[in-house]
Structures are given as structure tokens and as C-alpha cells.
Amino acid sequence: MIDPAFIQGLIKILFVVVVITAAYIISTRNLLSLVSVYALQSLSLVLIALALYSIEGAPVLLAIAAITFASKVLIIPYFIATIQEKVRIRRDIEFHFLSPTTSLIISMGLMLVIYIALSKILAGTHARESFLFFGAVLGISLMLMGMMVTFSRKRAITKVLGYLTMENGVLLFGLFVTELPFIIEFLIIIDLVIVVLLTTILTVGIDSTLEDYHKRLHRFHLWEEEERP
Amino acid sequence: MNGFLLYLVLNTLVVLAIAPLFVSLIKKVKARTQGRSGPSVFQTYYNLAKLLKKEVIYSPNSSRIMRVAPIVNMAALLVAALFVPLVFVPEPLGGIGNIILFLYLLALAKFFMALAGLDAGSSFGGMGSSREMSISAIIEPTTIIVFAALVFVFKSLNIFDMFATSAAAGTLATPVLILLGISLFIILIVETSRLPVDNPETHLELTMIHEGMILEQSGRNLALMELSAAVKLTLLMAILINLIVPFGLMTTFTLAGLLIAALLFVVKGSILAGIIGLFESSTAKMRFFRLPSLFAMAFFFSTLIIIIEVFA
Amino acid sequence: MILIAFIACTVAALLLIAISHTATRMNLVCTAQAVLFTLITVYLLLFHAVPVDSFIIGNQYFFIDHFGIFEVLLTSVIFSFAAVYARGYVAGLLESGELEKGSLKLFYVAWTLLLLLIVLAFCSDNLALFWIFAELTTITSAILIATLSARENIDAAIKYIFVASVAMLFSFVGLIFLFETSRSALGSGTLNWTELMQHAAVFPPGMMVAATALVFIGFAAKSGIFPFHTWLPEAHAKAPSAVSAILSGVLLNVGIYGILRMFAIAHQNPAGATIAPLIGLFGVLTIGIAAISMLPQKNLKKLIAFSSVENMGILLIGIAVSTPLAIFWVLFHVMAHSLTKASLFFSAGILHRQYRSRVSADAIDEIRDVFRLQPLAAWGIILGGLAIIGMPPFPVFFSKFFILLGLGSISPLVLAAVLVLLFIAAVALGYFVITAFTQVTPPGTTPDIDRYPIPLSMKVPIVVLLCLAVILGLVFTSGEISFFNQIVAELRF
Amino acid sequence: MGAEFFLLVLLLLLAGIAVPLATSGQDRRISRTAAHVCTIAASAVLAAIALFVLVTGQEITWTAYQPFGFFSIAFVIDRLAAFFLLIIAAVSLCVAIYSGEYVEHLEGGSRRNLLCGCVNLFILSMVLVVASANTLSFLFFWELMAASSFFLVMYEYTLPETRKAGIFYFVMTQLSTLFVLLGVILLYAGTGSFAFSLIRSPVSPLIPVAFLCLFLGFSIKAGIIPFHKWLPYAHPASPSPISALMSGVMLKIAVYGLVRFLLDVFTPELWWGLLILAAGTASAVLGIIYALKEHDVKAMLAYSSIENIGIIFIGIGLSVVLTAVNLPVLAQISLLGALFHALNHALFKSLLFLTSGSVVHATHTRDIEHMGGLSHVMPYTSALFFVGAVAIAALPPLNGFASEILIFISFFSSVSAVDPLLKVVMFIALSLFALTSALSAACFVKAFGSIFLAMPRSEESAKAREVPFLMLLGPAILAGACIILGLFALQLFTLAGFAVPEPDMLLIGVLLLVMAGFTYVVLHFTASREVRVSETWGCGTLSQQPSTEYTGHGFSEPIDIIFSSIYCTRLKNERMFFDEKNCHFREGVAEIRLLKVFEEYLYLPVSRASLRVATAVSRFQNGCLDTYLLYVFFAVIAVIVYLGWFA
């Protein structure tokens, strides 16, 4: 009852929202807004799933939308927010290998590379023709941007969030390349929950940043310097 | 077979008889060049006789080697003498005459003499044997090269066949033999420790190498050592003579031929002894660590001969 | 009912652990579970028609064939020996204060769960299901690593989780690709390995190469292949030795199992020709990095961990050669490596308890008077070391020889390079063992280290595993050879 | 028929391994003597089999184990294998007798049982290497031999120099295994089979490469010059019977490997022969020159093993060159010379090692500077050492000469028949070969002189006592074998059915005795028989001090100076004076320092460089999670680019 052209316009807008939220996650220094931006990104994914449902009508998309909404928009952000209160760390200033600007430029370059690569790989299949091919490209580049976050930020919490954005990238890619069987989507959500739970517990155990506890350890255990090669 | 037995006995007797003569001849020539009349030609025979009558003195810390070395030395050289027919050349039997074996018999004698030198525990003997073994090690490549050249020229490993071919040819088999003769002469000087390499007459510890080793020997052992040194000199001179001037060498056994050959050999030997004496008095003893360069010269000279012989 | 047997047994074990308080009783339960698993697999192997696909629950997701049985049998054998070893080892940890009473229950729960997950992974036909179980094994083994209260263990666990799960995400993308290729070729997409094997020839080669390459990345991280091996040495050096024996002996096999299954599919397809050199390249690079970084190593457990990385490289080369003979010996090498590596880690554990360094698990080992204090562990390390290098009486000699034989007929240059790298690894191991084991307190001074009492339960596994390795290395029973040939046939090499 | 006896030998050796290992708990002599009795019995039966095969030429084949398809552990004893089995049997028989007593004086308590068990394992692996029928079982037992000999070298592991010896030995054996493994695999790639079968006409380019690898592998194990560095460390570090076995037999297994591959597998070209000849000559010359500077008796014997292995390689190289220039008769003579020298070297080298072991046991030191005058207190050991020294110096009546003269004869006769350019090479090799044999005579005069003759230079060597009977019986058998092999060389060759231009040493020996008798009789009648003992002449000094004697250093000092370019000798003599015009001499230091050339210019730089590279590479693992994730990031991008490009 809603004409497809309007839906495709809607999906394009949601693509833009996803990319902007990813860019924000890469470059932000303020940890509090990070979780809410992640919730926004997951919400846009849910809307994309609903939009796709309205075009193709596969019931599995509905289930995926519901599951994603429940887990990625509500449970996980709430869980991480509570963790952040306990750890009381506001800002994650230092960047390890890439400053925000270079990360963004690199992600642009990556999108181009992935576009060329995927077009060559998916040359023959029907996925290539549909206008949604760009969604698949976006999915993988989202993954790589998430990965950049994991290795360029110091705080373990930001690394976990980087991992979550990679997770969203996989979901995006899955939505556009093929109709995923429901069980696959369901299992990946379970795994996601467990990974996040474990890493956050561990990070609480070591007080939220890897480097801090290295320094603290110096005082207790007199760790000789020469051990590190 | 009995011809060979006869040859064994004959050759040994001839060698034992002539050997001391050549030694005293060389001394005589050297004395003459220094303007003094020098001891009689038979002086070495008198020395040996005197030594035989004297008592043997052994040092308390010398072992059985000191007692055995002279006899082994003499035996080795007498067996080596069988390899070099001075006068009569029979058919070779059972490897007797193999030129490598001849060389190694000399090495056996040197080995025992060096050990005897070390045995008494005196620094003179030690220095003598150490320097003797070093020199013989350095000269060994030259000797082997010269012998290889001889084998190459005469196409046989056996000294008997070499003498037979050179006797059959009468005069020089090939002109290259003269060059080989010079190399053989150098080897003779080094092996019998004549002047430029080592001074056989003096007992000054800086100059004596061969004498150093037999310093501790006395009485009949010293006689044996002197006699074996003389036999060694005769053998090397015989090789030189019978290859370069084979005139008069007898291959078929006739009594008259034997006498003539023996006489001729004594004449040729004494001429060569004269040459050695003149050569010795014309040069002074070289410093010990200058010898390797002299031997390198000799080695270069003999390889040059072979290259000419092989490629020309 | 096979799977039910496995699951039921684990649930029973979990319940028993929940109610028992002392470490020894918990350990008894774990040993019982592992031994029960072994019995089930042996029963399955001997009296049941394999491959088994008639299950009651989730029929289309699970499937046991000879390859699965072989891996499950190997896993449960190593687990039972590790459980026996852990009895003494954990008691030592408790008494020396490295492990709190509180986290003991968590340790044993994670231990039993890990065994179940690995066995289920080997029995899963659906590749996504296998992926999920592999991911869960990463988590449970991370818990096992992090149980010691030392901070550096948590650090090692985090590194392990991040590197492994980041790479595993990419293999999930690969699975999506695989699903897409099967959907475009067969009309309805499937991720079941058996169906994929039947239609492998039909798949479009381009998509197939992409799918295999991406899946390979994930499982390469699981089995410590070159760029993703960085977590392995630290995790093994810091984890308790019983756990690092399991990590090295069993967990790396899960990665290799995934790669072999995926490559079996690609092998039917013309895509196999482009993938094999990539895998071969990764294999050679892995051996290179492992062998060269073994040379300056001063810590025994890190040295043994690097030698596991190097052996994984050898397996990869065997897979890349992909002749039936090479695959036969790859399987044999998996068994040989697991047994020898487990026994090596057990002996290293005893030495670790004896010369425990106050500073950190990464510090240089001060091993002294080893033949006086721990003769059995010393001889375990020496014979285990010789076994890993590939000395004759031990099985690694034949498997390494025949894999290199396959490589030799393909390209002698690569063979020469690999042999030089294996030489460097052998020299590194030898250099460490010789310098460490000949340190003796000078006869005059009184030795300050006294002997650490090692219970029998820690010594028996070392000896039994080494004897098992020697027997398997020398005696090739016809049953064993036909079993391996059956696997090679099922993988259609 | 012989297969059962061969099986009996293996079982005896296995019993020899099992008994001491089983009773390694308590330190009782019974189990150790049982092990030695097993070794003696096994070597006796082995010698019988070897002689049977050598004389009748009938082969013994036995496929022990054929699990499936193409790979099998099988054994064939043909004449070549039988010859080397004879070497193993002879040496291990005498070493077992010797170590029956020697091991009792070793410290190490119940560990000595392990030593005896490991010796039997070492002998078993060598027997199986020689008897193996295909390249795979050859490789299998080759590495087993390497492993068991490593344990033997590391017996006295508490000493620091054993650690250095162990590292050198382990690295070099692994390197040799690398090359042999590479050679076997390339051979399989070239010919497609493991058997020792002659390669047919379509020779793939891999075959020369396979030969080179095998040659490198065998020359490392044999101790050829650039790879010899493990020998002078391993032999002094291991107990004497072990170094006798290693030097006498293990080096010959490497020679066997080379000969087996050259005769049965490859059709060698000319440059192969020249390569072997060059390696042999270099090792011979440098081996004996380094032996001369050593003052540790076992290191000197180790270097002289390098020299003798060099001589064997010269013989083999010469025979390969001559077959390539199709002079088959001369080639056979030089090969026979090389193999006969292998047997002789095994005998007199193990004799020397055992007797030097007794000397070291008696004087508790290995440094010949502190020995001297032992012939008075240890008459039998010195007599046995003397026989070994005369044999190794290649002096006529004994076996050392009998084999070297064969090589000399093939050199001399080939010189006249070969084309000119090759002739020059022959002459150079011949002169260097002659230099080595003369230097080896000098070396062993120094050895025998400074150990046994003149006055003892330390209290231990003054208080040394003769070793028990068993430690004399083993070497005595070896000495007897040396003498018999020397005298009856020609007869043995004709018995084995080879026409060889060997001079009849029996005749020479008889003539020597006749001449000695002749001189003795003449002296008896003509010379006076008084004998008196009085002080050695020391320019009038009353009592002769042992410090004035010529020690090993002094003896080899002229050669140090003459060959200073090879030793890189550093002469240092500083003089300090009382006054500034340097007239009144106060004190001074004069020193000759010989550089360990190969170690300082080849081995240490290589190991330092590889350690630097390794530490640089291991920084890849720097313990920071971000770098690890960066590596994963780069890897994923590389794979994606690869996919984009290739798919």
C-alpha cells in the first residue's frame, strides 16, 4: 500500500543515518553519548529491516527486526550504561594509531575498495543488480570502521562498542545479500550478548582500561622492565 | 729367486762398505776448500770402530724407545737400501723397490730418531726433533712432486724398472732429467741435513737439528746412528747417480761386470761427494725460519719442471 | 540419542559440581565426564554404523562422520588426561594462593562446558552452528584462562577474545557468502556441510573463493595462523598448564577442523586451485614467524606455544598440498601433535610449579638442578621436545616427512625454505633445553631450592601420553590406517 | 640364511638397551656388565655375519616392517654394508670391553646405567643405518643415531664446556639432518621411489641438487672443514669410550652414506669428484694443522679424525674423478684405498682414544702440558698408544701406511694418464696429501713424546698408576688388528678377490726383522756391552728439571710460526724497563695466541646475526592488544584486495 519508490528513498536516508552514526562513534571523545549513538544506529537498522519487509514481505525480516530492537536498542545499551556509572570514566582522549580525521579518510577509501571488490565478486548474482547492493558494501565497510575503533581507542569500553558496530555491519550485510534463515540471526544475537557480558565483566575487573592497570601493577609486583622485549 | 737373495746380500754389503767413505770424502773436500788438509778419507771407519768399543750411557728418565730407536733406525735404512740397487739391477719382487715405500721407510727412521731425541728430556733433543719434524713436513710436498715426476717420466713406480730403463737408454733418457737431477740434489741436501739446512759438524744448539736428536746417544748406539745417516746419504746419491749417469749399471749378472760397475759407482760417487762438499762450503747455514721460503722455491722449481714436461 | 547422551552427561556433571564443595570432588566429576565421553565415542566407533545422521532432536543440524569421531575421540582422551593432571595442579594452585576458592566452581563449570561445546562443534553439520559453537568455545576457554586472580591472566583472556571474535565475525560474513552462493546455485540456500559437498562442483568459482577466504580468516584465528596467532603465546604462557594443554591439544584442532571442512568443499570446485596457494602462503608465513620468534625465547611455556603455532603451519602446508597422501598425514599429524603437545605442557606445568617466578608468568625461567629436583618432568620435556622436532621413534617424524614429501614434488624452493625454518625451530628448542637443564648449583654451595612434592596424578599423564605417541608412531595397525583412509575418502580428496 | 643371525644381533642389542634402563634405579655393576656382555656378543655375531657376506658375496635381505603401500623399513646387507658392519662390530667389541671397567670409575651413580643403555642404542642405530635398504629407513635410523649420540655427548652435563659442546653438536646434527632430508625428498621427487636404485637416463635437473644436499649433509656429519667445529668440542666433552665410538665409527657412517649414494644411486659427473676431492684435501690439511696446535689430547685426536676423514674423502673424490675420466681400474684402487683407510682409521683412532682415555683417567687432566714420563708408570698403555701413533703416522709395517699407499699409487698412476688441466689439480692435491701425512707424523711424535716420554711435569702424572686389565685388553685387540691388517694387507685383498698393486708388507716386515736381527748380532759380537746410567746432558747442570723439557707447545712452535697465516697467530711481546732509555729490563710478557679462525669468523658471526634478526622479528609479539588488532585489520584488507583481484 506504500509505493516502493518512497520506501527506497526511506532506506537511502537510513543508510546515511547509519554512516553518520558510525563516523560519530569513530571520532567521539565523550563516552556517555557513545552508547546512545550506538542505540540510534541499531534503531536505524531495525527500520531498514521493516522497510525491507514492506518490499519483500518475508516474515523472517519481522522477527529479525523485533530481536534486534529488543537486544541492541534496549538491553545492551542499558547494560553498558550501568557499567559506565560504576566505572565512572567520562572521556577517552588518547588515540593509538589513527586520529579521528585520518580514520574517516581511511573509511572512505575502504568503502571504495570494498565496492570494487564486491562488485567483482558478486558479478553474476542477482544481488548485484538490485539497488540494495550498496547496502552490502555499506555493511562490510561498517565492519571495518568498527574494527578501526577497536584498535585505535584506549578504553576497553570503547573497544567493546567498536565490536558492536562491527556486529551491526554483519547484520546489515546479511539483510541485503540474502534472506538469512532465522536461526542464524537468533544464534548471532545470543553470541553477541554473551561476548558483551563477558568483556564488560572483565573490563570492570581491570578497571576499564588496559594501560591503567599495567601502571598500577608496577607498584605491586615490581615487574622488571627488561622482560618486555 | 736365488738371484734376488744374492742381490740382497750383495747390495747391503756394498752399501755398508761405501757409505762411510762418502761421508769422510765430503769432509775432506770441505777441509781442502778451507785450506786445511782435514782428516784421512777412512776417518769415519775409525770413528765407528772407536764408538763400538765405548760403553753406552742411558739417561735415568729415558724409556725403552732410547734403546730400540738406533736398531730400528738401522734396520729401516738397510731395508731402504734394498730398494736402491747400486750396482746390479735384478727383477723387482713383491713390492720391493716401490718408490713411495722407500720414502716412507726414511720417514720411519726419522720418526724413531725424533722420539729418541725427545726421550732423554733434554731441551737440545726436543729442539732437534721438533725442528727436524717441521722441516721434513715442509719438504715432503717437494719430494712427492719430484718422485711423481720421476714416475711420470719412467712410467713405473718401481726404482728397479727406472734404473733398468735408464741403464738401457745408456745416456740421459730425456733432457728433463737434468732439471729433475737438480731437484733431487736439493732433496738430498735437505734429507741428509747438509749445510744450508742444517750443520752436521757443529754441536752448537742453535745450528744443530740432526745432531741435536742424537746428542744423548752414546757408544754403539751413536755408531749405529752415524752409520745409518751415512747409508741414507749413499742411497740418495745412488738414486741421483744411477738416474742421471747410468753409464756402467749392470742389468745381467756377470762377475766381471759386477767389479767394473762397483768401481765405476765408487768413482761416480766420489765425484758427486766432491760436488756436495763444494756446494756446502760455498753457502752458509740459513736461519731456521728462512727455510720455508727456500723450500717454497724448490717446490716452485719442481712444479715448473712438471708443467714443462706435461704441457710441452 | 548420541547427542542426548553427551548433553545429559554434561548436565549431570554441572549439577554435581554445583553441589560439591571440595576441589577433589569437582575434579573427580570432570574426569568422570571426560572418561564417559571417551567411552561413548569408542562405543560409537566400534558398534555403530558411522556416519550417523539419525538423531531425535534437530536432525538436519547434526551429523557425525569418521572425521568428527576422530576429533571427538582425540578431544575426550586429551580432556580425561588433563582432568587427571588438573587434580594435582589445581590443588597446587589453591595452596599457593594463585586461585581463590570462590572462582574454583566457575573454573570447573567452564571446564565441563568447554568439553561439551567442543564435542557439539565437531558433531554439527550446519556450518553456522559449528561457527556458533566455535565462538562459544572461545568464550569458555577465555574464562578458564582468566580464572587465576593474576591481572595478566585477564589481560591475556581479553586479547584472546578480541582477536578471535573479531576474526570470527569475518568468517560469519564468509558463511553468509556461502549461503548466498548455495542459494543462487541450488534455488534454496543451505549451510549443511553434507549438502554443500554434493553440489560443490556447481557453485560459481568467484563467490566460492570469496566465501572460503573469509571463512579461512576466522578459523585461522581459532588455530593460531600467522597474522592472527598473536594471542596464542601469551594465553598459553599465562593459563594454568592443564588449560594450556587443552588449548594447544584440542582447541587449535577446532580451527584446523573448520579449515579442512571448508577446504574440502572448495576442493571439489575449481576455486580450490586459487585457494590452495593462499593457504600454503599462510602456512609458510606461520612456520616462519613461529620458528624465528622461538629463537630468543626465555620462557618455556611460551616456547612450547610457539612450537604449536609452527605445527599448525605444517598442517596448513599439508592441506595446501591437498593430495590424498598429504591429507592422510595431516590427520596423523593432528593426532601426533595433540598427544605430544599435551604431554609437553604437563611437564612444563610441573617445572612451573617447581620454579614458580614471583614476578609474572612471562618472566625468564630460572631452572636449576632440574635432574635432581624433577627428573621425570625434565625427561618429559627432553623426550617431548625431541618428539615435537620430529625425531624418529616419535610419530611426528613420519607425518612431517610425508607432508614435506608432498610439498617437495610441488616446489623444491618452498620445501628448502620450510626445512630451514623447521631447523631454526629445532635449534631454538634445543638451545633452550640445553642451557636451561645444564644449570647446576656449584657443588660447594648448598642448593636453596627444595623439591616441590608432585602427586602421582600429575606424573602418570606425561608418561602415558608419550608412550601412546610412540606406539602410534611405530605401530601402524591396519584398523588405524583404514580409519584414516575412510576420513580422506569422506572428505573426497 | 643370515637374516636370523642379523635378527639375533638386533635382539642382543635391544637386550643391551633394556637391561640397564630397566635397572636404572639402583647403581649396581651387574646390570652394566650385562649390557657390555650383550654388546660384545652382538658385535661378535655381527662380525661373523659381515665376514660371511664379505667372503662369499651372498646378500642378506630382510624386510622388517611394511605397514602399507610404498613405505617400508627393510634391510639389505651386501658387501659394502658388510664392510662397514665389520668396522662397527670390531670397534664396538673393543670399546665394550674397555668401558666394562672404565664406566666403574665414572661419577654419576645410577646414571651410568643410562649411559650403557644409550651406547647400545647408538650402536643399534648405526648398524641399522648401514643395513637399511631404502632411503626412508636410512633417514629414520640416521636421525635415531643423531639423537642417541646427542645424549651420549651430554653425559657429563654439569660441566660448562659440555653445554657448549652439546649446543654445537645439536645444531650441526640438525643442520645435517636438514640437508639429508632435503636430499632424500628431492631424490624421491626426481626418481619417484625410495629404493637405492640407479637413476635411469632421463635425469631430472633435481638430481645434481639432490646430490649437493646429500653431500653437504654427509660432510657435516663427517666433520669436513667448514662444518667441523662440533668435533673438537664433542669429543673432549664425552667420555672416552663414547668419543672412540663416535670418532671411529659414526664418522664412517657418514662416509658409508656418501659411498652408498655415489655407487648405487647417482652416476657421478666430473665436477662432483672435484668437489669431494677439494673438500677432502682442505679438511686433511687444515685438520692436521689444527691438530698440531691443540694441547688437549682428545681435541687433538678429534682434529686428526677430521684429517683422516679428509684423506678418505680424497680417495673417494679421486675414484669419482677417475670414473668420470673412464679409468675404472685406477678408480677401483683409490676407492679400495679410501674404504681400507676407513677401516684402519676406525681401528687406530679408537685405539688412540681408548688409550688416551686411560691416560686421562690416570692423570685426571686432558692437558698434555701437565703429562710426561708416563711410559715408566704405565708401560702397557704407552706401548699400545705407540702402536696407534705409528699406525696413524702411516709408517710402513702397519695398516695406516697400507691404505695411504693405495691412494698414493692411484694418484701417481693417474697423473700420467689424465688430460693436462686435470693433471695440475692432481699434482696440487697430491702435494697437499703428502704434506698432511708428514704433518701427522710430526703431530704424533709430539703427542707420544709429550705424554709418555721424558719426565712427568705434574704430581698427578708422577703418581699415575697403570689402568686395570680390562682397560688394556680392548685396546690390545685393536692394536693387534692394526698390526695384522698392516702386515697381511695384500693377502687380505687377494682373499677378498681384488687385484691391488699393494706392496707385500709381510715381506717388508720380515726384512725389517731380519735386518734388525742382523745389526743386533753384529753389535753383540763387535761392540762392548757395558751400560751405565747417568744424568742427561744439560750443559753441566746437576739435576735435570722437568721444566726444561720440550712440551707440546714448544714442539709445535716452529709449525705455528711457519703456518702463521693459517692460524692467524698473534705474537705479543711487551717489555717493561726500569729507565726511560729502555736499558734495564724489568719484566716482559711474550705470548703466541692462535685464533680460532672458523669459530670467530664463521660460526659466532652467523649466530649473533641470526639472534639479532630473531629479536627484531619477535618484537612482532609486543604484548599490546592494539597492535594485534592492527595486524588482523591489515590481513583482512589484504584478503579483500586479493579476492577483488582474483575472484
PDB file of C-alpha atoms in Angstrom, chain C residues 118-211:
ATOM      1  CA  ILE C 118      33.861 -28.738  21.516  1.00  0.00           C
ATOM      2  CA  VAL C 119      32.166 -32.122  21.074  1.00  0.00           C
ATOM      3  CA  LEU C 120      28.979 -30.465  19.788  1.00  0.00           C
ATOM      4  CA  ALA C 121      31.055 -28.338  17.425  1.00  0.00           C
ATOM      5  CA  PHE C 122      32.599 -31.484  15.950  1.00  0.00           C
ATOM      6  CA  CYS C 123      29.184 -33.073  15.580  1.00  0.00           C
ATOM      7  CA  SER C 124      27.446 -30.135  13.925  1.00  0.00           C
ATOM      8  CA  ASP C 125      26.684 -30.479  10.246  1.00  0.00           C
ATOM      9  CA  ASN C 126      25.422 -26.899   9.801  1.00  0.00           C
ATOM     10  CA  LEU C 127      28.450 -24.601   9.372  1.00  0.00           C
ATOM     11  CA  ALA C 128      26.727 -21.664  11.123  1.00  0.00           C
ATOM     12  CA  LEU C 129      26.029 -23.938  14.082  1.00  0.00           C
ATOM     13  CA  PHE C 130      29.716 -25.000  14.031  1.00  0.00           C
ATOM     14  CA  TRP C 131      30.599 -21.264  13.924  1.00  0.00           C
ATOM     15  CA  ILE C 132      28.457 -20.520  16.981  1.00  0.00           C
ATOM     16  CA  PHE C 133      29.944 -23.423  18.976  1.00  0.00           C
ATOM     17  CA  ALA C 134      33.463 -22.365  17.969  1.00  0.00           C
ATOM     18  CA  GLU C 135      32.657 -18.840  19.180  1.00  0.00           C
ATOM     19  CA  LEU C 136      31.290 -20.216  22.468  1.00  0.00           C
ATOM     20  CA  THR C 137      34.425 -22.352  22.976  1.00  0.00           C
ATOM     21  CA  THR C 138      36.460 -19.145  22.654  1.00  0.00           C
ATOM     22  CA  ILE C 139      34.449 -17.615  25.471  1.00  0.00           C
ATOM     23  CA  THR C 140      34.565 -20.618  27.802  1.00  0.00           C
ATOM     24  CA  SER C 141      38.304 -21.093  27.268  1.00  0.00           C
ATOM     25  CA  ALA C 142      38.751 -17.348  27.902  1.00  0.00           C
ATOM     26  CA  ILE C 143      37.012 -17.859  31.251  1.00  0.00           C
ATOM     27  CA  LEU C 144      39.379 -20.764  32.000  1.00  0.00           C
ATOM     28  CA  ILE C 145      42.399 -18.566  31.180  1.00  0.00           C
ATOM     29  CA  ALA C 146      41.129 -15.658  33.278  1.00  0.00           C
ATOM     30  CA  THR C 147      40.264 -17.648  36.431  1.00  0.00           C
ATOM     31  CA  LEU C 148      43.688 -17.182  38.028  1.00  0.00           C
ATOM     32  CA  SER C 149      43.421 -13.981  40.021  1.00  0.00           C
ATOM     33  CA  ALA C 150      46.623 -12.591  38.474  1.00  0.00           C
ATOM     34  CA  ARG C 151      45.857  -9.464  36.442  1.00  0.00           C
ATOM     35  CA  GLU C 152      47.919 -10.579  33.480  1.00  0.00           C
ATOM     36  CA  ASN C 153      45.611 -13.569  33.011  1.00  0.00           C
ATOM     37  CA  ILE C 154      42.639 -11.274  32.498  1.00  0.00           C
ATOM     38  CA  ASP C 155      44.755  -9.276  30.070  1.00  0.00           C
ATOM     39  CA  ALA C 156      45.600 -12.454  28.107  1.00  0.00           C
ATOM     40  CA  ALA C 157      41.916 -13.529  28.130  1.00  0.00           C
ATOM     41  CA  ILE C 158      40.793 -10.182  26.744  1.00  0.00           C
ATOM     42  CA  LYS C 159      43.364 -10.304  23.986  1.00  0.00           C
ATOM     43  CA  TYR C 160      42.223 -13.823  23.140  1.00  0.00           C
ATOM     44  CA  ILE C 161      38.548 -12.857  22.979  1.00  0.00           C
ATOM     45  CA  PHE C 162      39.080  -9.713  20.939  1.00  0.00           C
ATOM     46  CA  VAL C 163      41.448 -11.166  18.330  1.00  0.00           C
ATOM     47  CA  ALA C 164      39.458 -14.404  17.975  1.00  0.00           C
ATOM     48  CA  SER C 165      35.939 -12.967  17.834  1.00  0.00           C
ATOM     49  CA  VAL C 166      36.910 -10.043  15.550  1.00  0.00           C
ATOM     50  CA  ALA C 167      38.294 -12.547  13.043  1.00  0.00           C
ATOM     51  CA  MET C 168      35.363 -14.916  13.577  1.00  0.00           C
ATOM     52  CA  LEU C 169      32.988 -12.111  12.540  1.00  0.00           C
ATOM     53  CA  PHE C 170      34.658 -12.094   9.162  1.00  0.00           C
ATOM     54  CA  SER C 171      34.166 -15.833   8.844  1.00  0.00           C
ATOM     55  CA  PHE C 172      30.456 -15.250   9.584  1.00  0.00           C
ATOM     56  CA  VAL C 173      30.435 -12.874   6.588  1.00  0.00           C
ATOM     57  CA  GLY C 174      32.064 -15.716   4.663  1.00  0.00           C
ATOM     58  CA  LEU C 175      29.248 -18.036   5.769  1.00  0.00           C
ATOM     59  CA  ILE C 176      26.691 -15.509   4.514  1.00  0.00           C
ATOM     60  CA  PHE C 177      28.557 -15.537   1.196  1.00  0.00           C
ATOM     61  CA  LEU C 178      28.444 -19.337   1.220  1.00  0.00           C
ATOM     62  CA  PHE C 179      24.694 -19.242   1.912  1.00  0.00           C
ATOM     63  CA  GLU C 180      24.283 -16.782  -0.978  1.00  0.00           C
ATOM     64  CA  THR C 181      26.292 -18.974  -3.405  1.00  0.00           C
ATOM     65  CA  SER C 182      24.289 -22.092  -2.447  1.00  0.00           C
ATOM     66  CA  ARG C 183      21.016 -20.127  -2.759  1.00  0.00           C
ATOM     67  CA  SER C 184      21.946 -18.757  -6.209  1.00  0.00           C
ATOM     68  CA  ALA C 185      23.139 -22.212  -7.435  1.00  0.00           C
ATOM     69  CA  LEU C 186      20.513 -24.509  -5.844  1.00  0.00           C
ATOM     70  CA  GLY C 187      17.478 -22.231  -5.531  1.00  0.00           C
ATOM     71  CA  SER C 188      17.192 -22.738  -1.727  1.00  0.00           C
ATOM     72  CA  GLY C 189      20.295 -21.794   0.293  1.00  0.00           C
ATOM     73  CA  THR C 190      21.778 -24.289   2.767  1.00  0.00           C
ATOM     74  CA  LEU C 191      24.741 -24.300   5.113  1.00  0.00           C
ATOM     75  CA  ASN C 192      24.712 -28.061   5.792  1.00  0.00           C
ATOM     76  CA  TRP C 193      28.102 -29.467   5.020  1.00  0.00           C
ATOM     77  CA  THR C 194      26.772 -32.732   3.551  1.00  0.00           C
ATOM     78  CA  GLU C 195      24.510 -30.988   1.027  1.00  0.00           C
ATOM     79  CA  LEU C 196      27.209 -28.475   0.140  1.00  0.00           C
ATOM     80  CA  MET C 197      29.627 -31.342  -0.553  1.00  0.00           C
ATOM     81  CA  GLN C 198      27.207 -32.991  -3.018  1.00  0.00           C
ATOM     82  CA  HIS C 199      26.676 -29.778  -5.086  1.00  0.00           C
ATOM     83  CA  ALA C 200      30.100 -28.185  -4.587  1.00  0.00           C
ATOM     84  CA  ALA C 201      31.093 -28.572  -8.252  1.00  0.00           C
ATOM     85  CA  VAL C 202      28.138 -26.443  -9.373  1.00  0.00           C
ATOM     86  CA  PHE C 203      28.876 -23.308  -7.277  1.00  0.00           C
ATOM     87  CA  PRO C 204      30.224 -20.194  -9.098  1.00  0.00           C
ATOM     88  CA  PRO C 205      34.018 -20.186  -8.500  1.00  0.00           C
ATOM     89  CA  GLY C 206      34.293 -16.406  -7.821  1.00  0.00           C
ATOM     90  CA  MET C 207      31.833 -16.470  -4.920  1.00  0.00           C
ATOM     91  CA  MET C 208      33.334 -19.763  -3.690  1.00  0.00           C
ATOM     92  CA  VAL C 209      36.843 -18.249  -3.453  1.00  0.00           C
ATOM     93  CA  ALA C 210      35.468 -15.249  -1.519  1.00  0.00           C
ATOM     94  CA  ALA C 211      33.467 -17.438   0.875  1.00  0.00           C
TER      95      ALA C 211
END
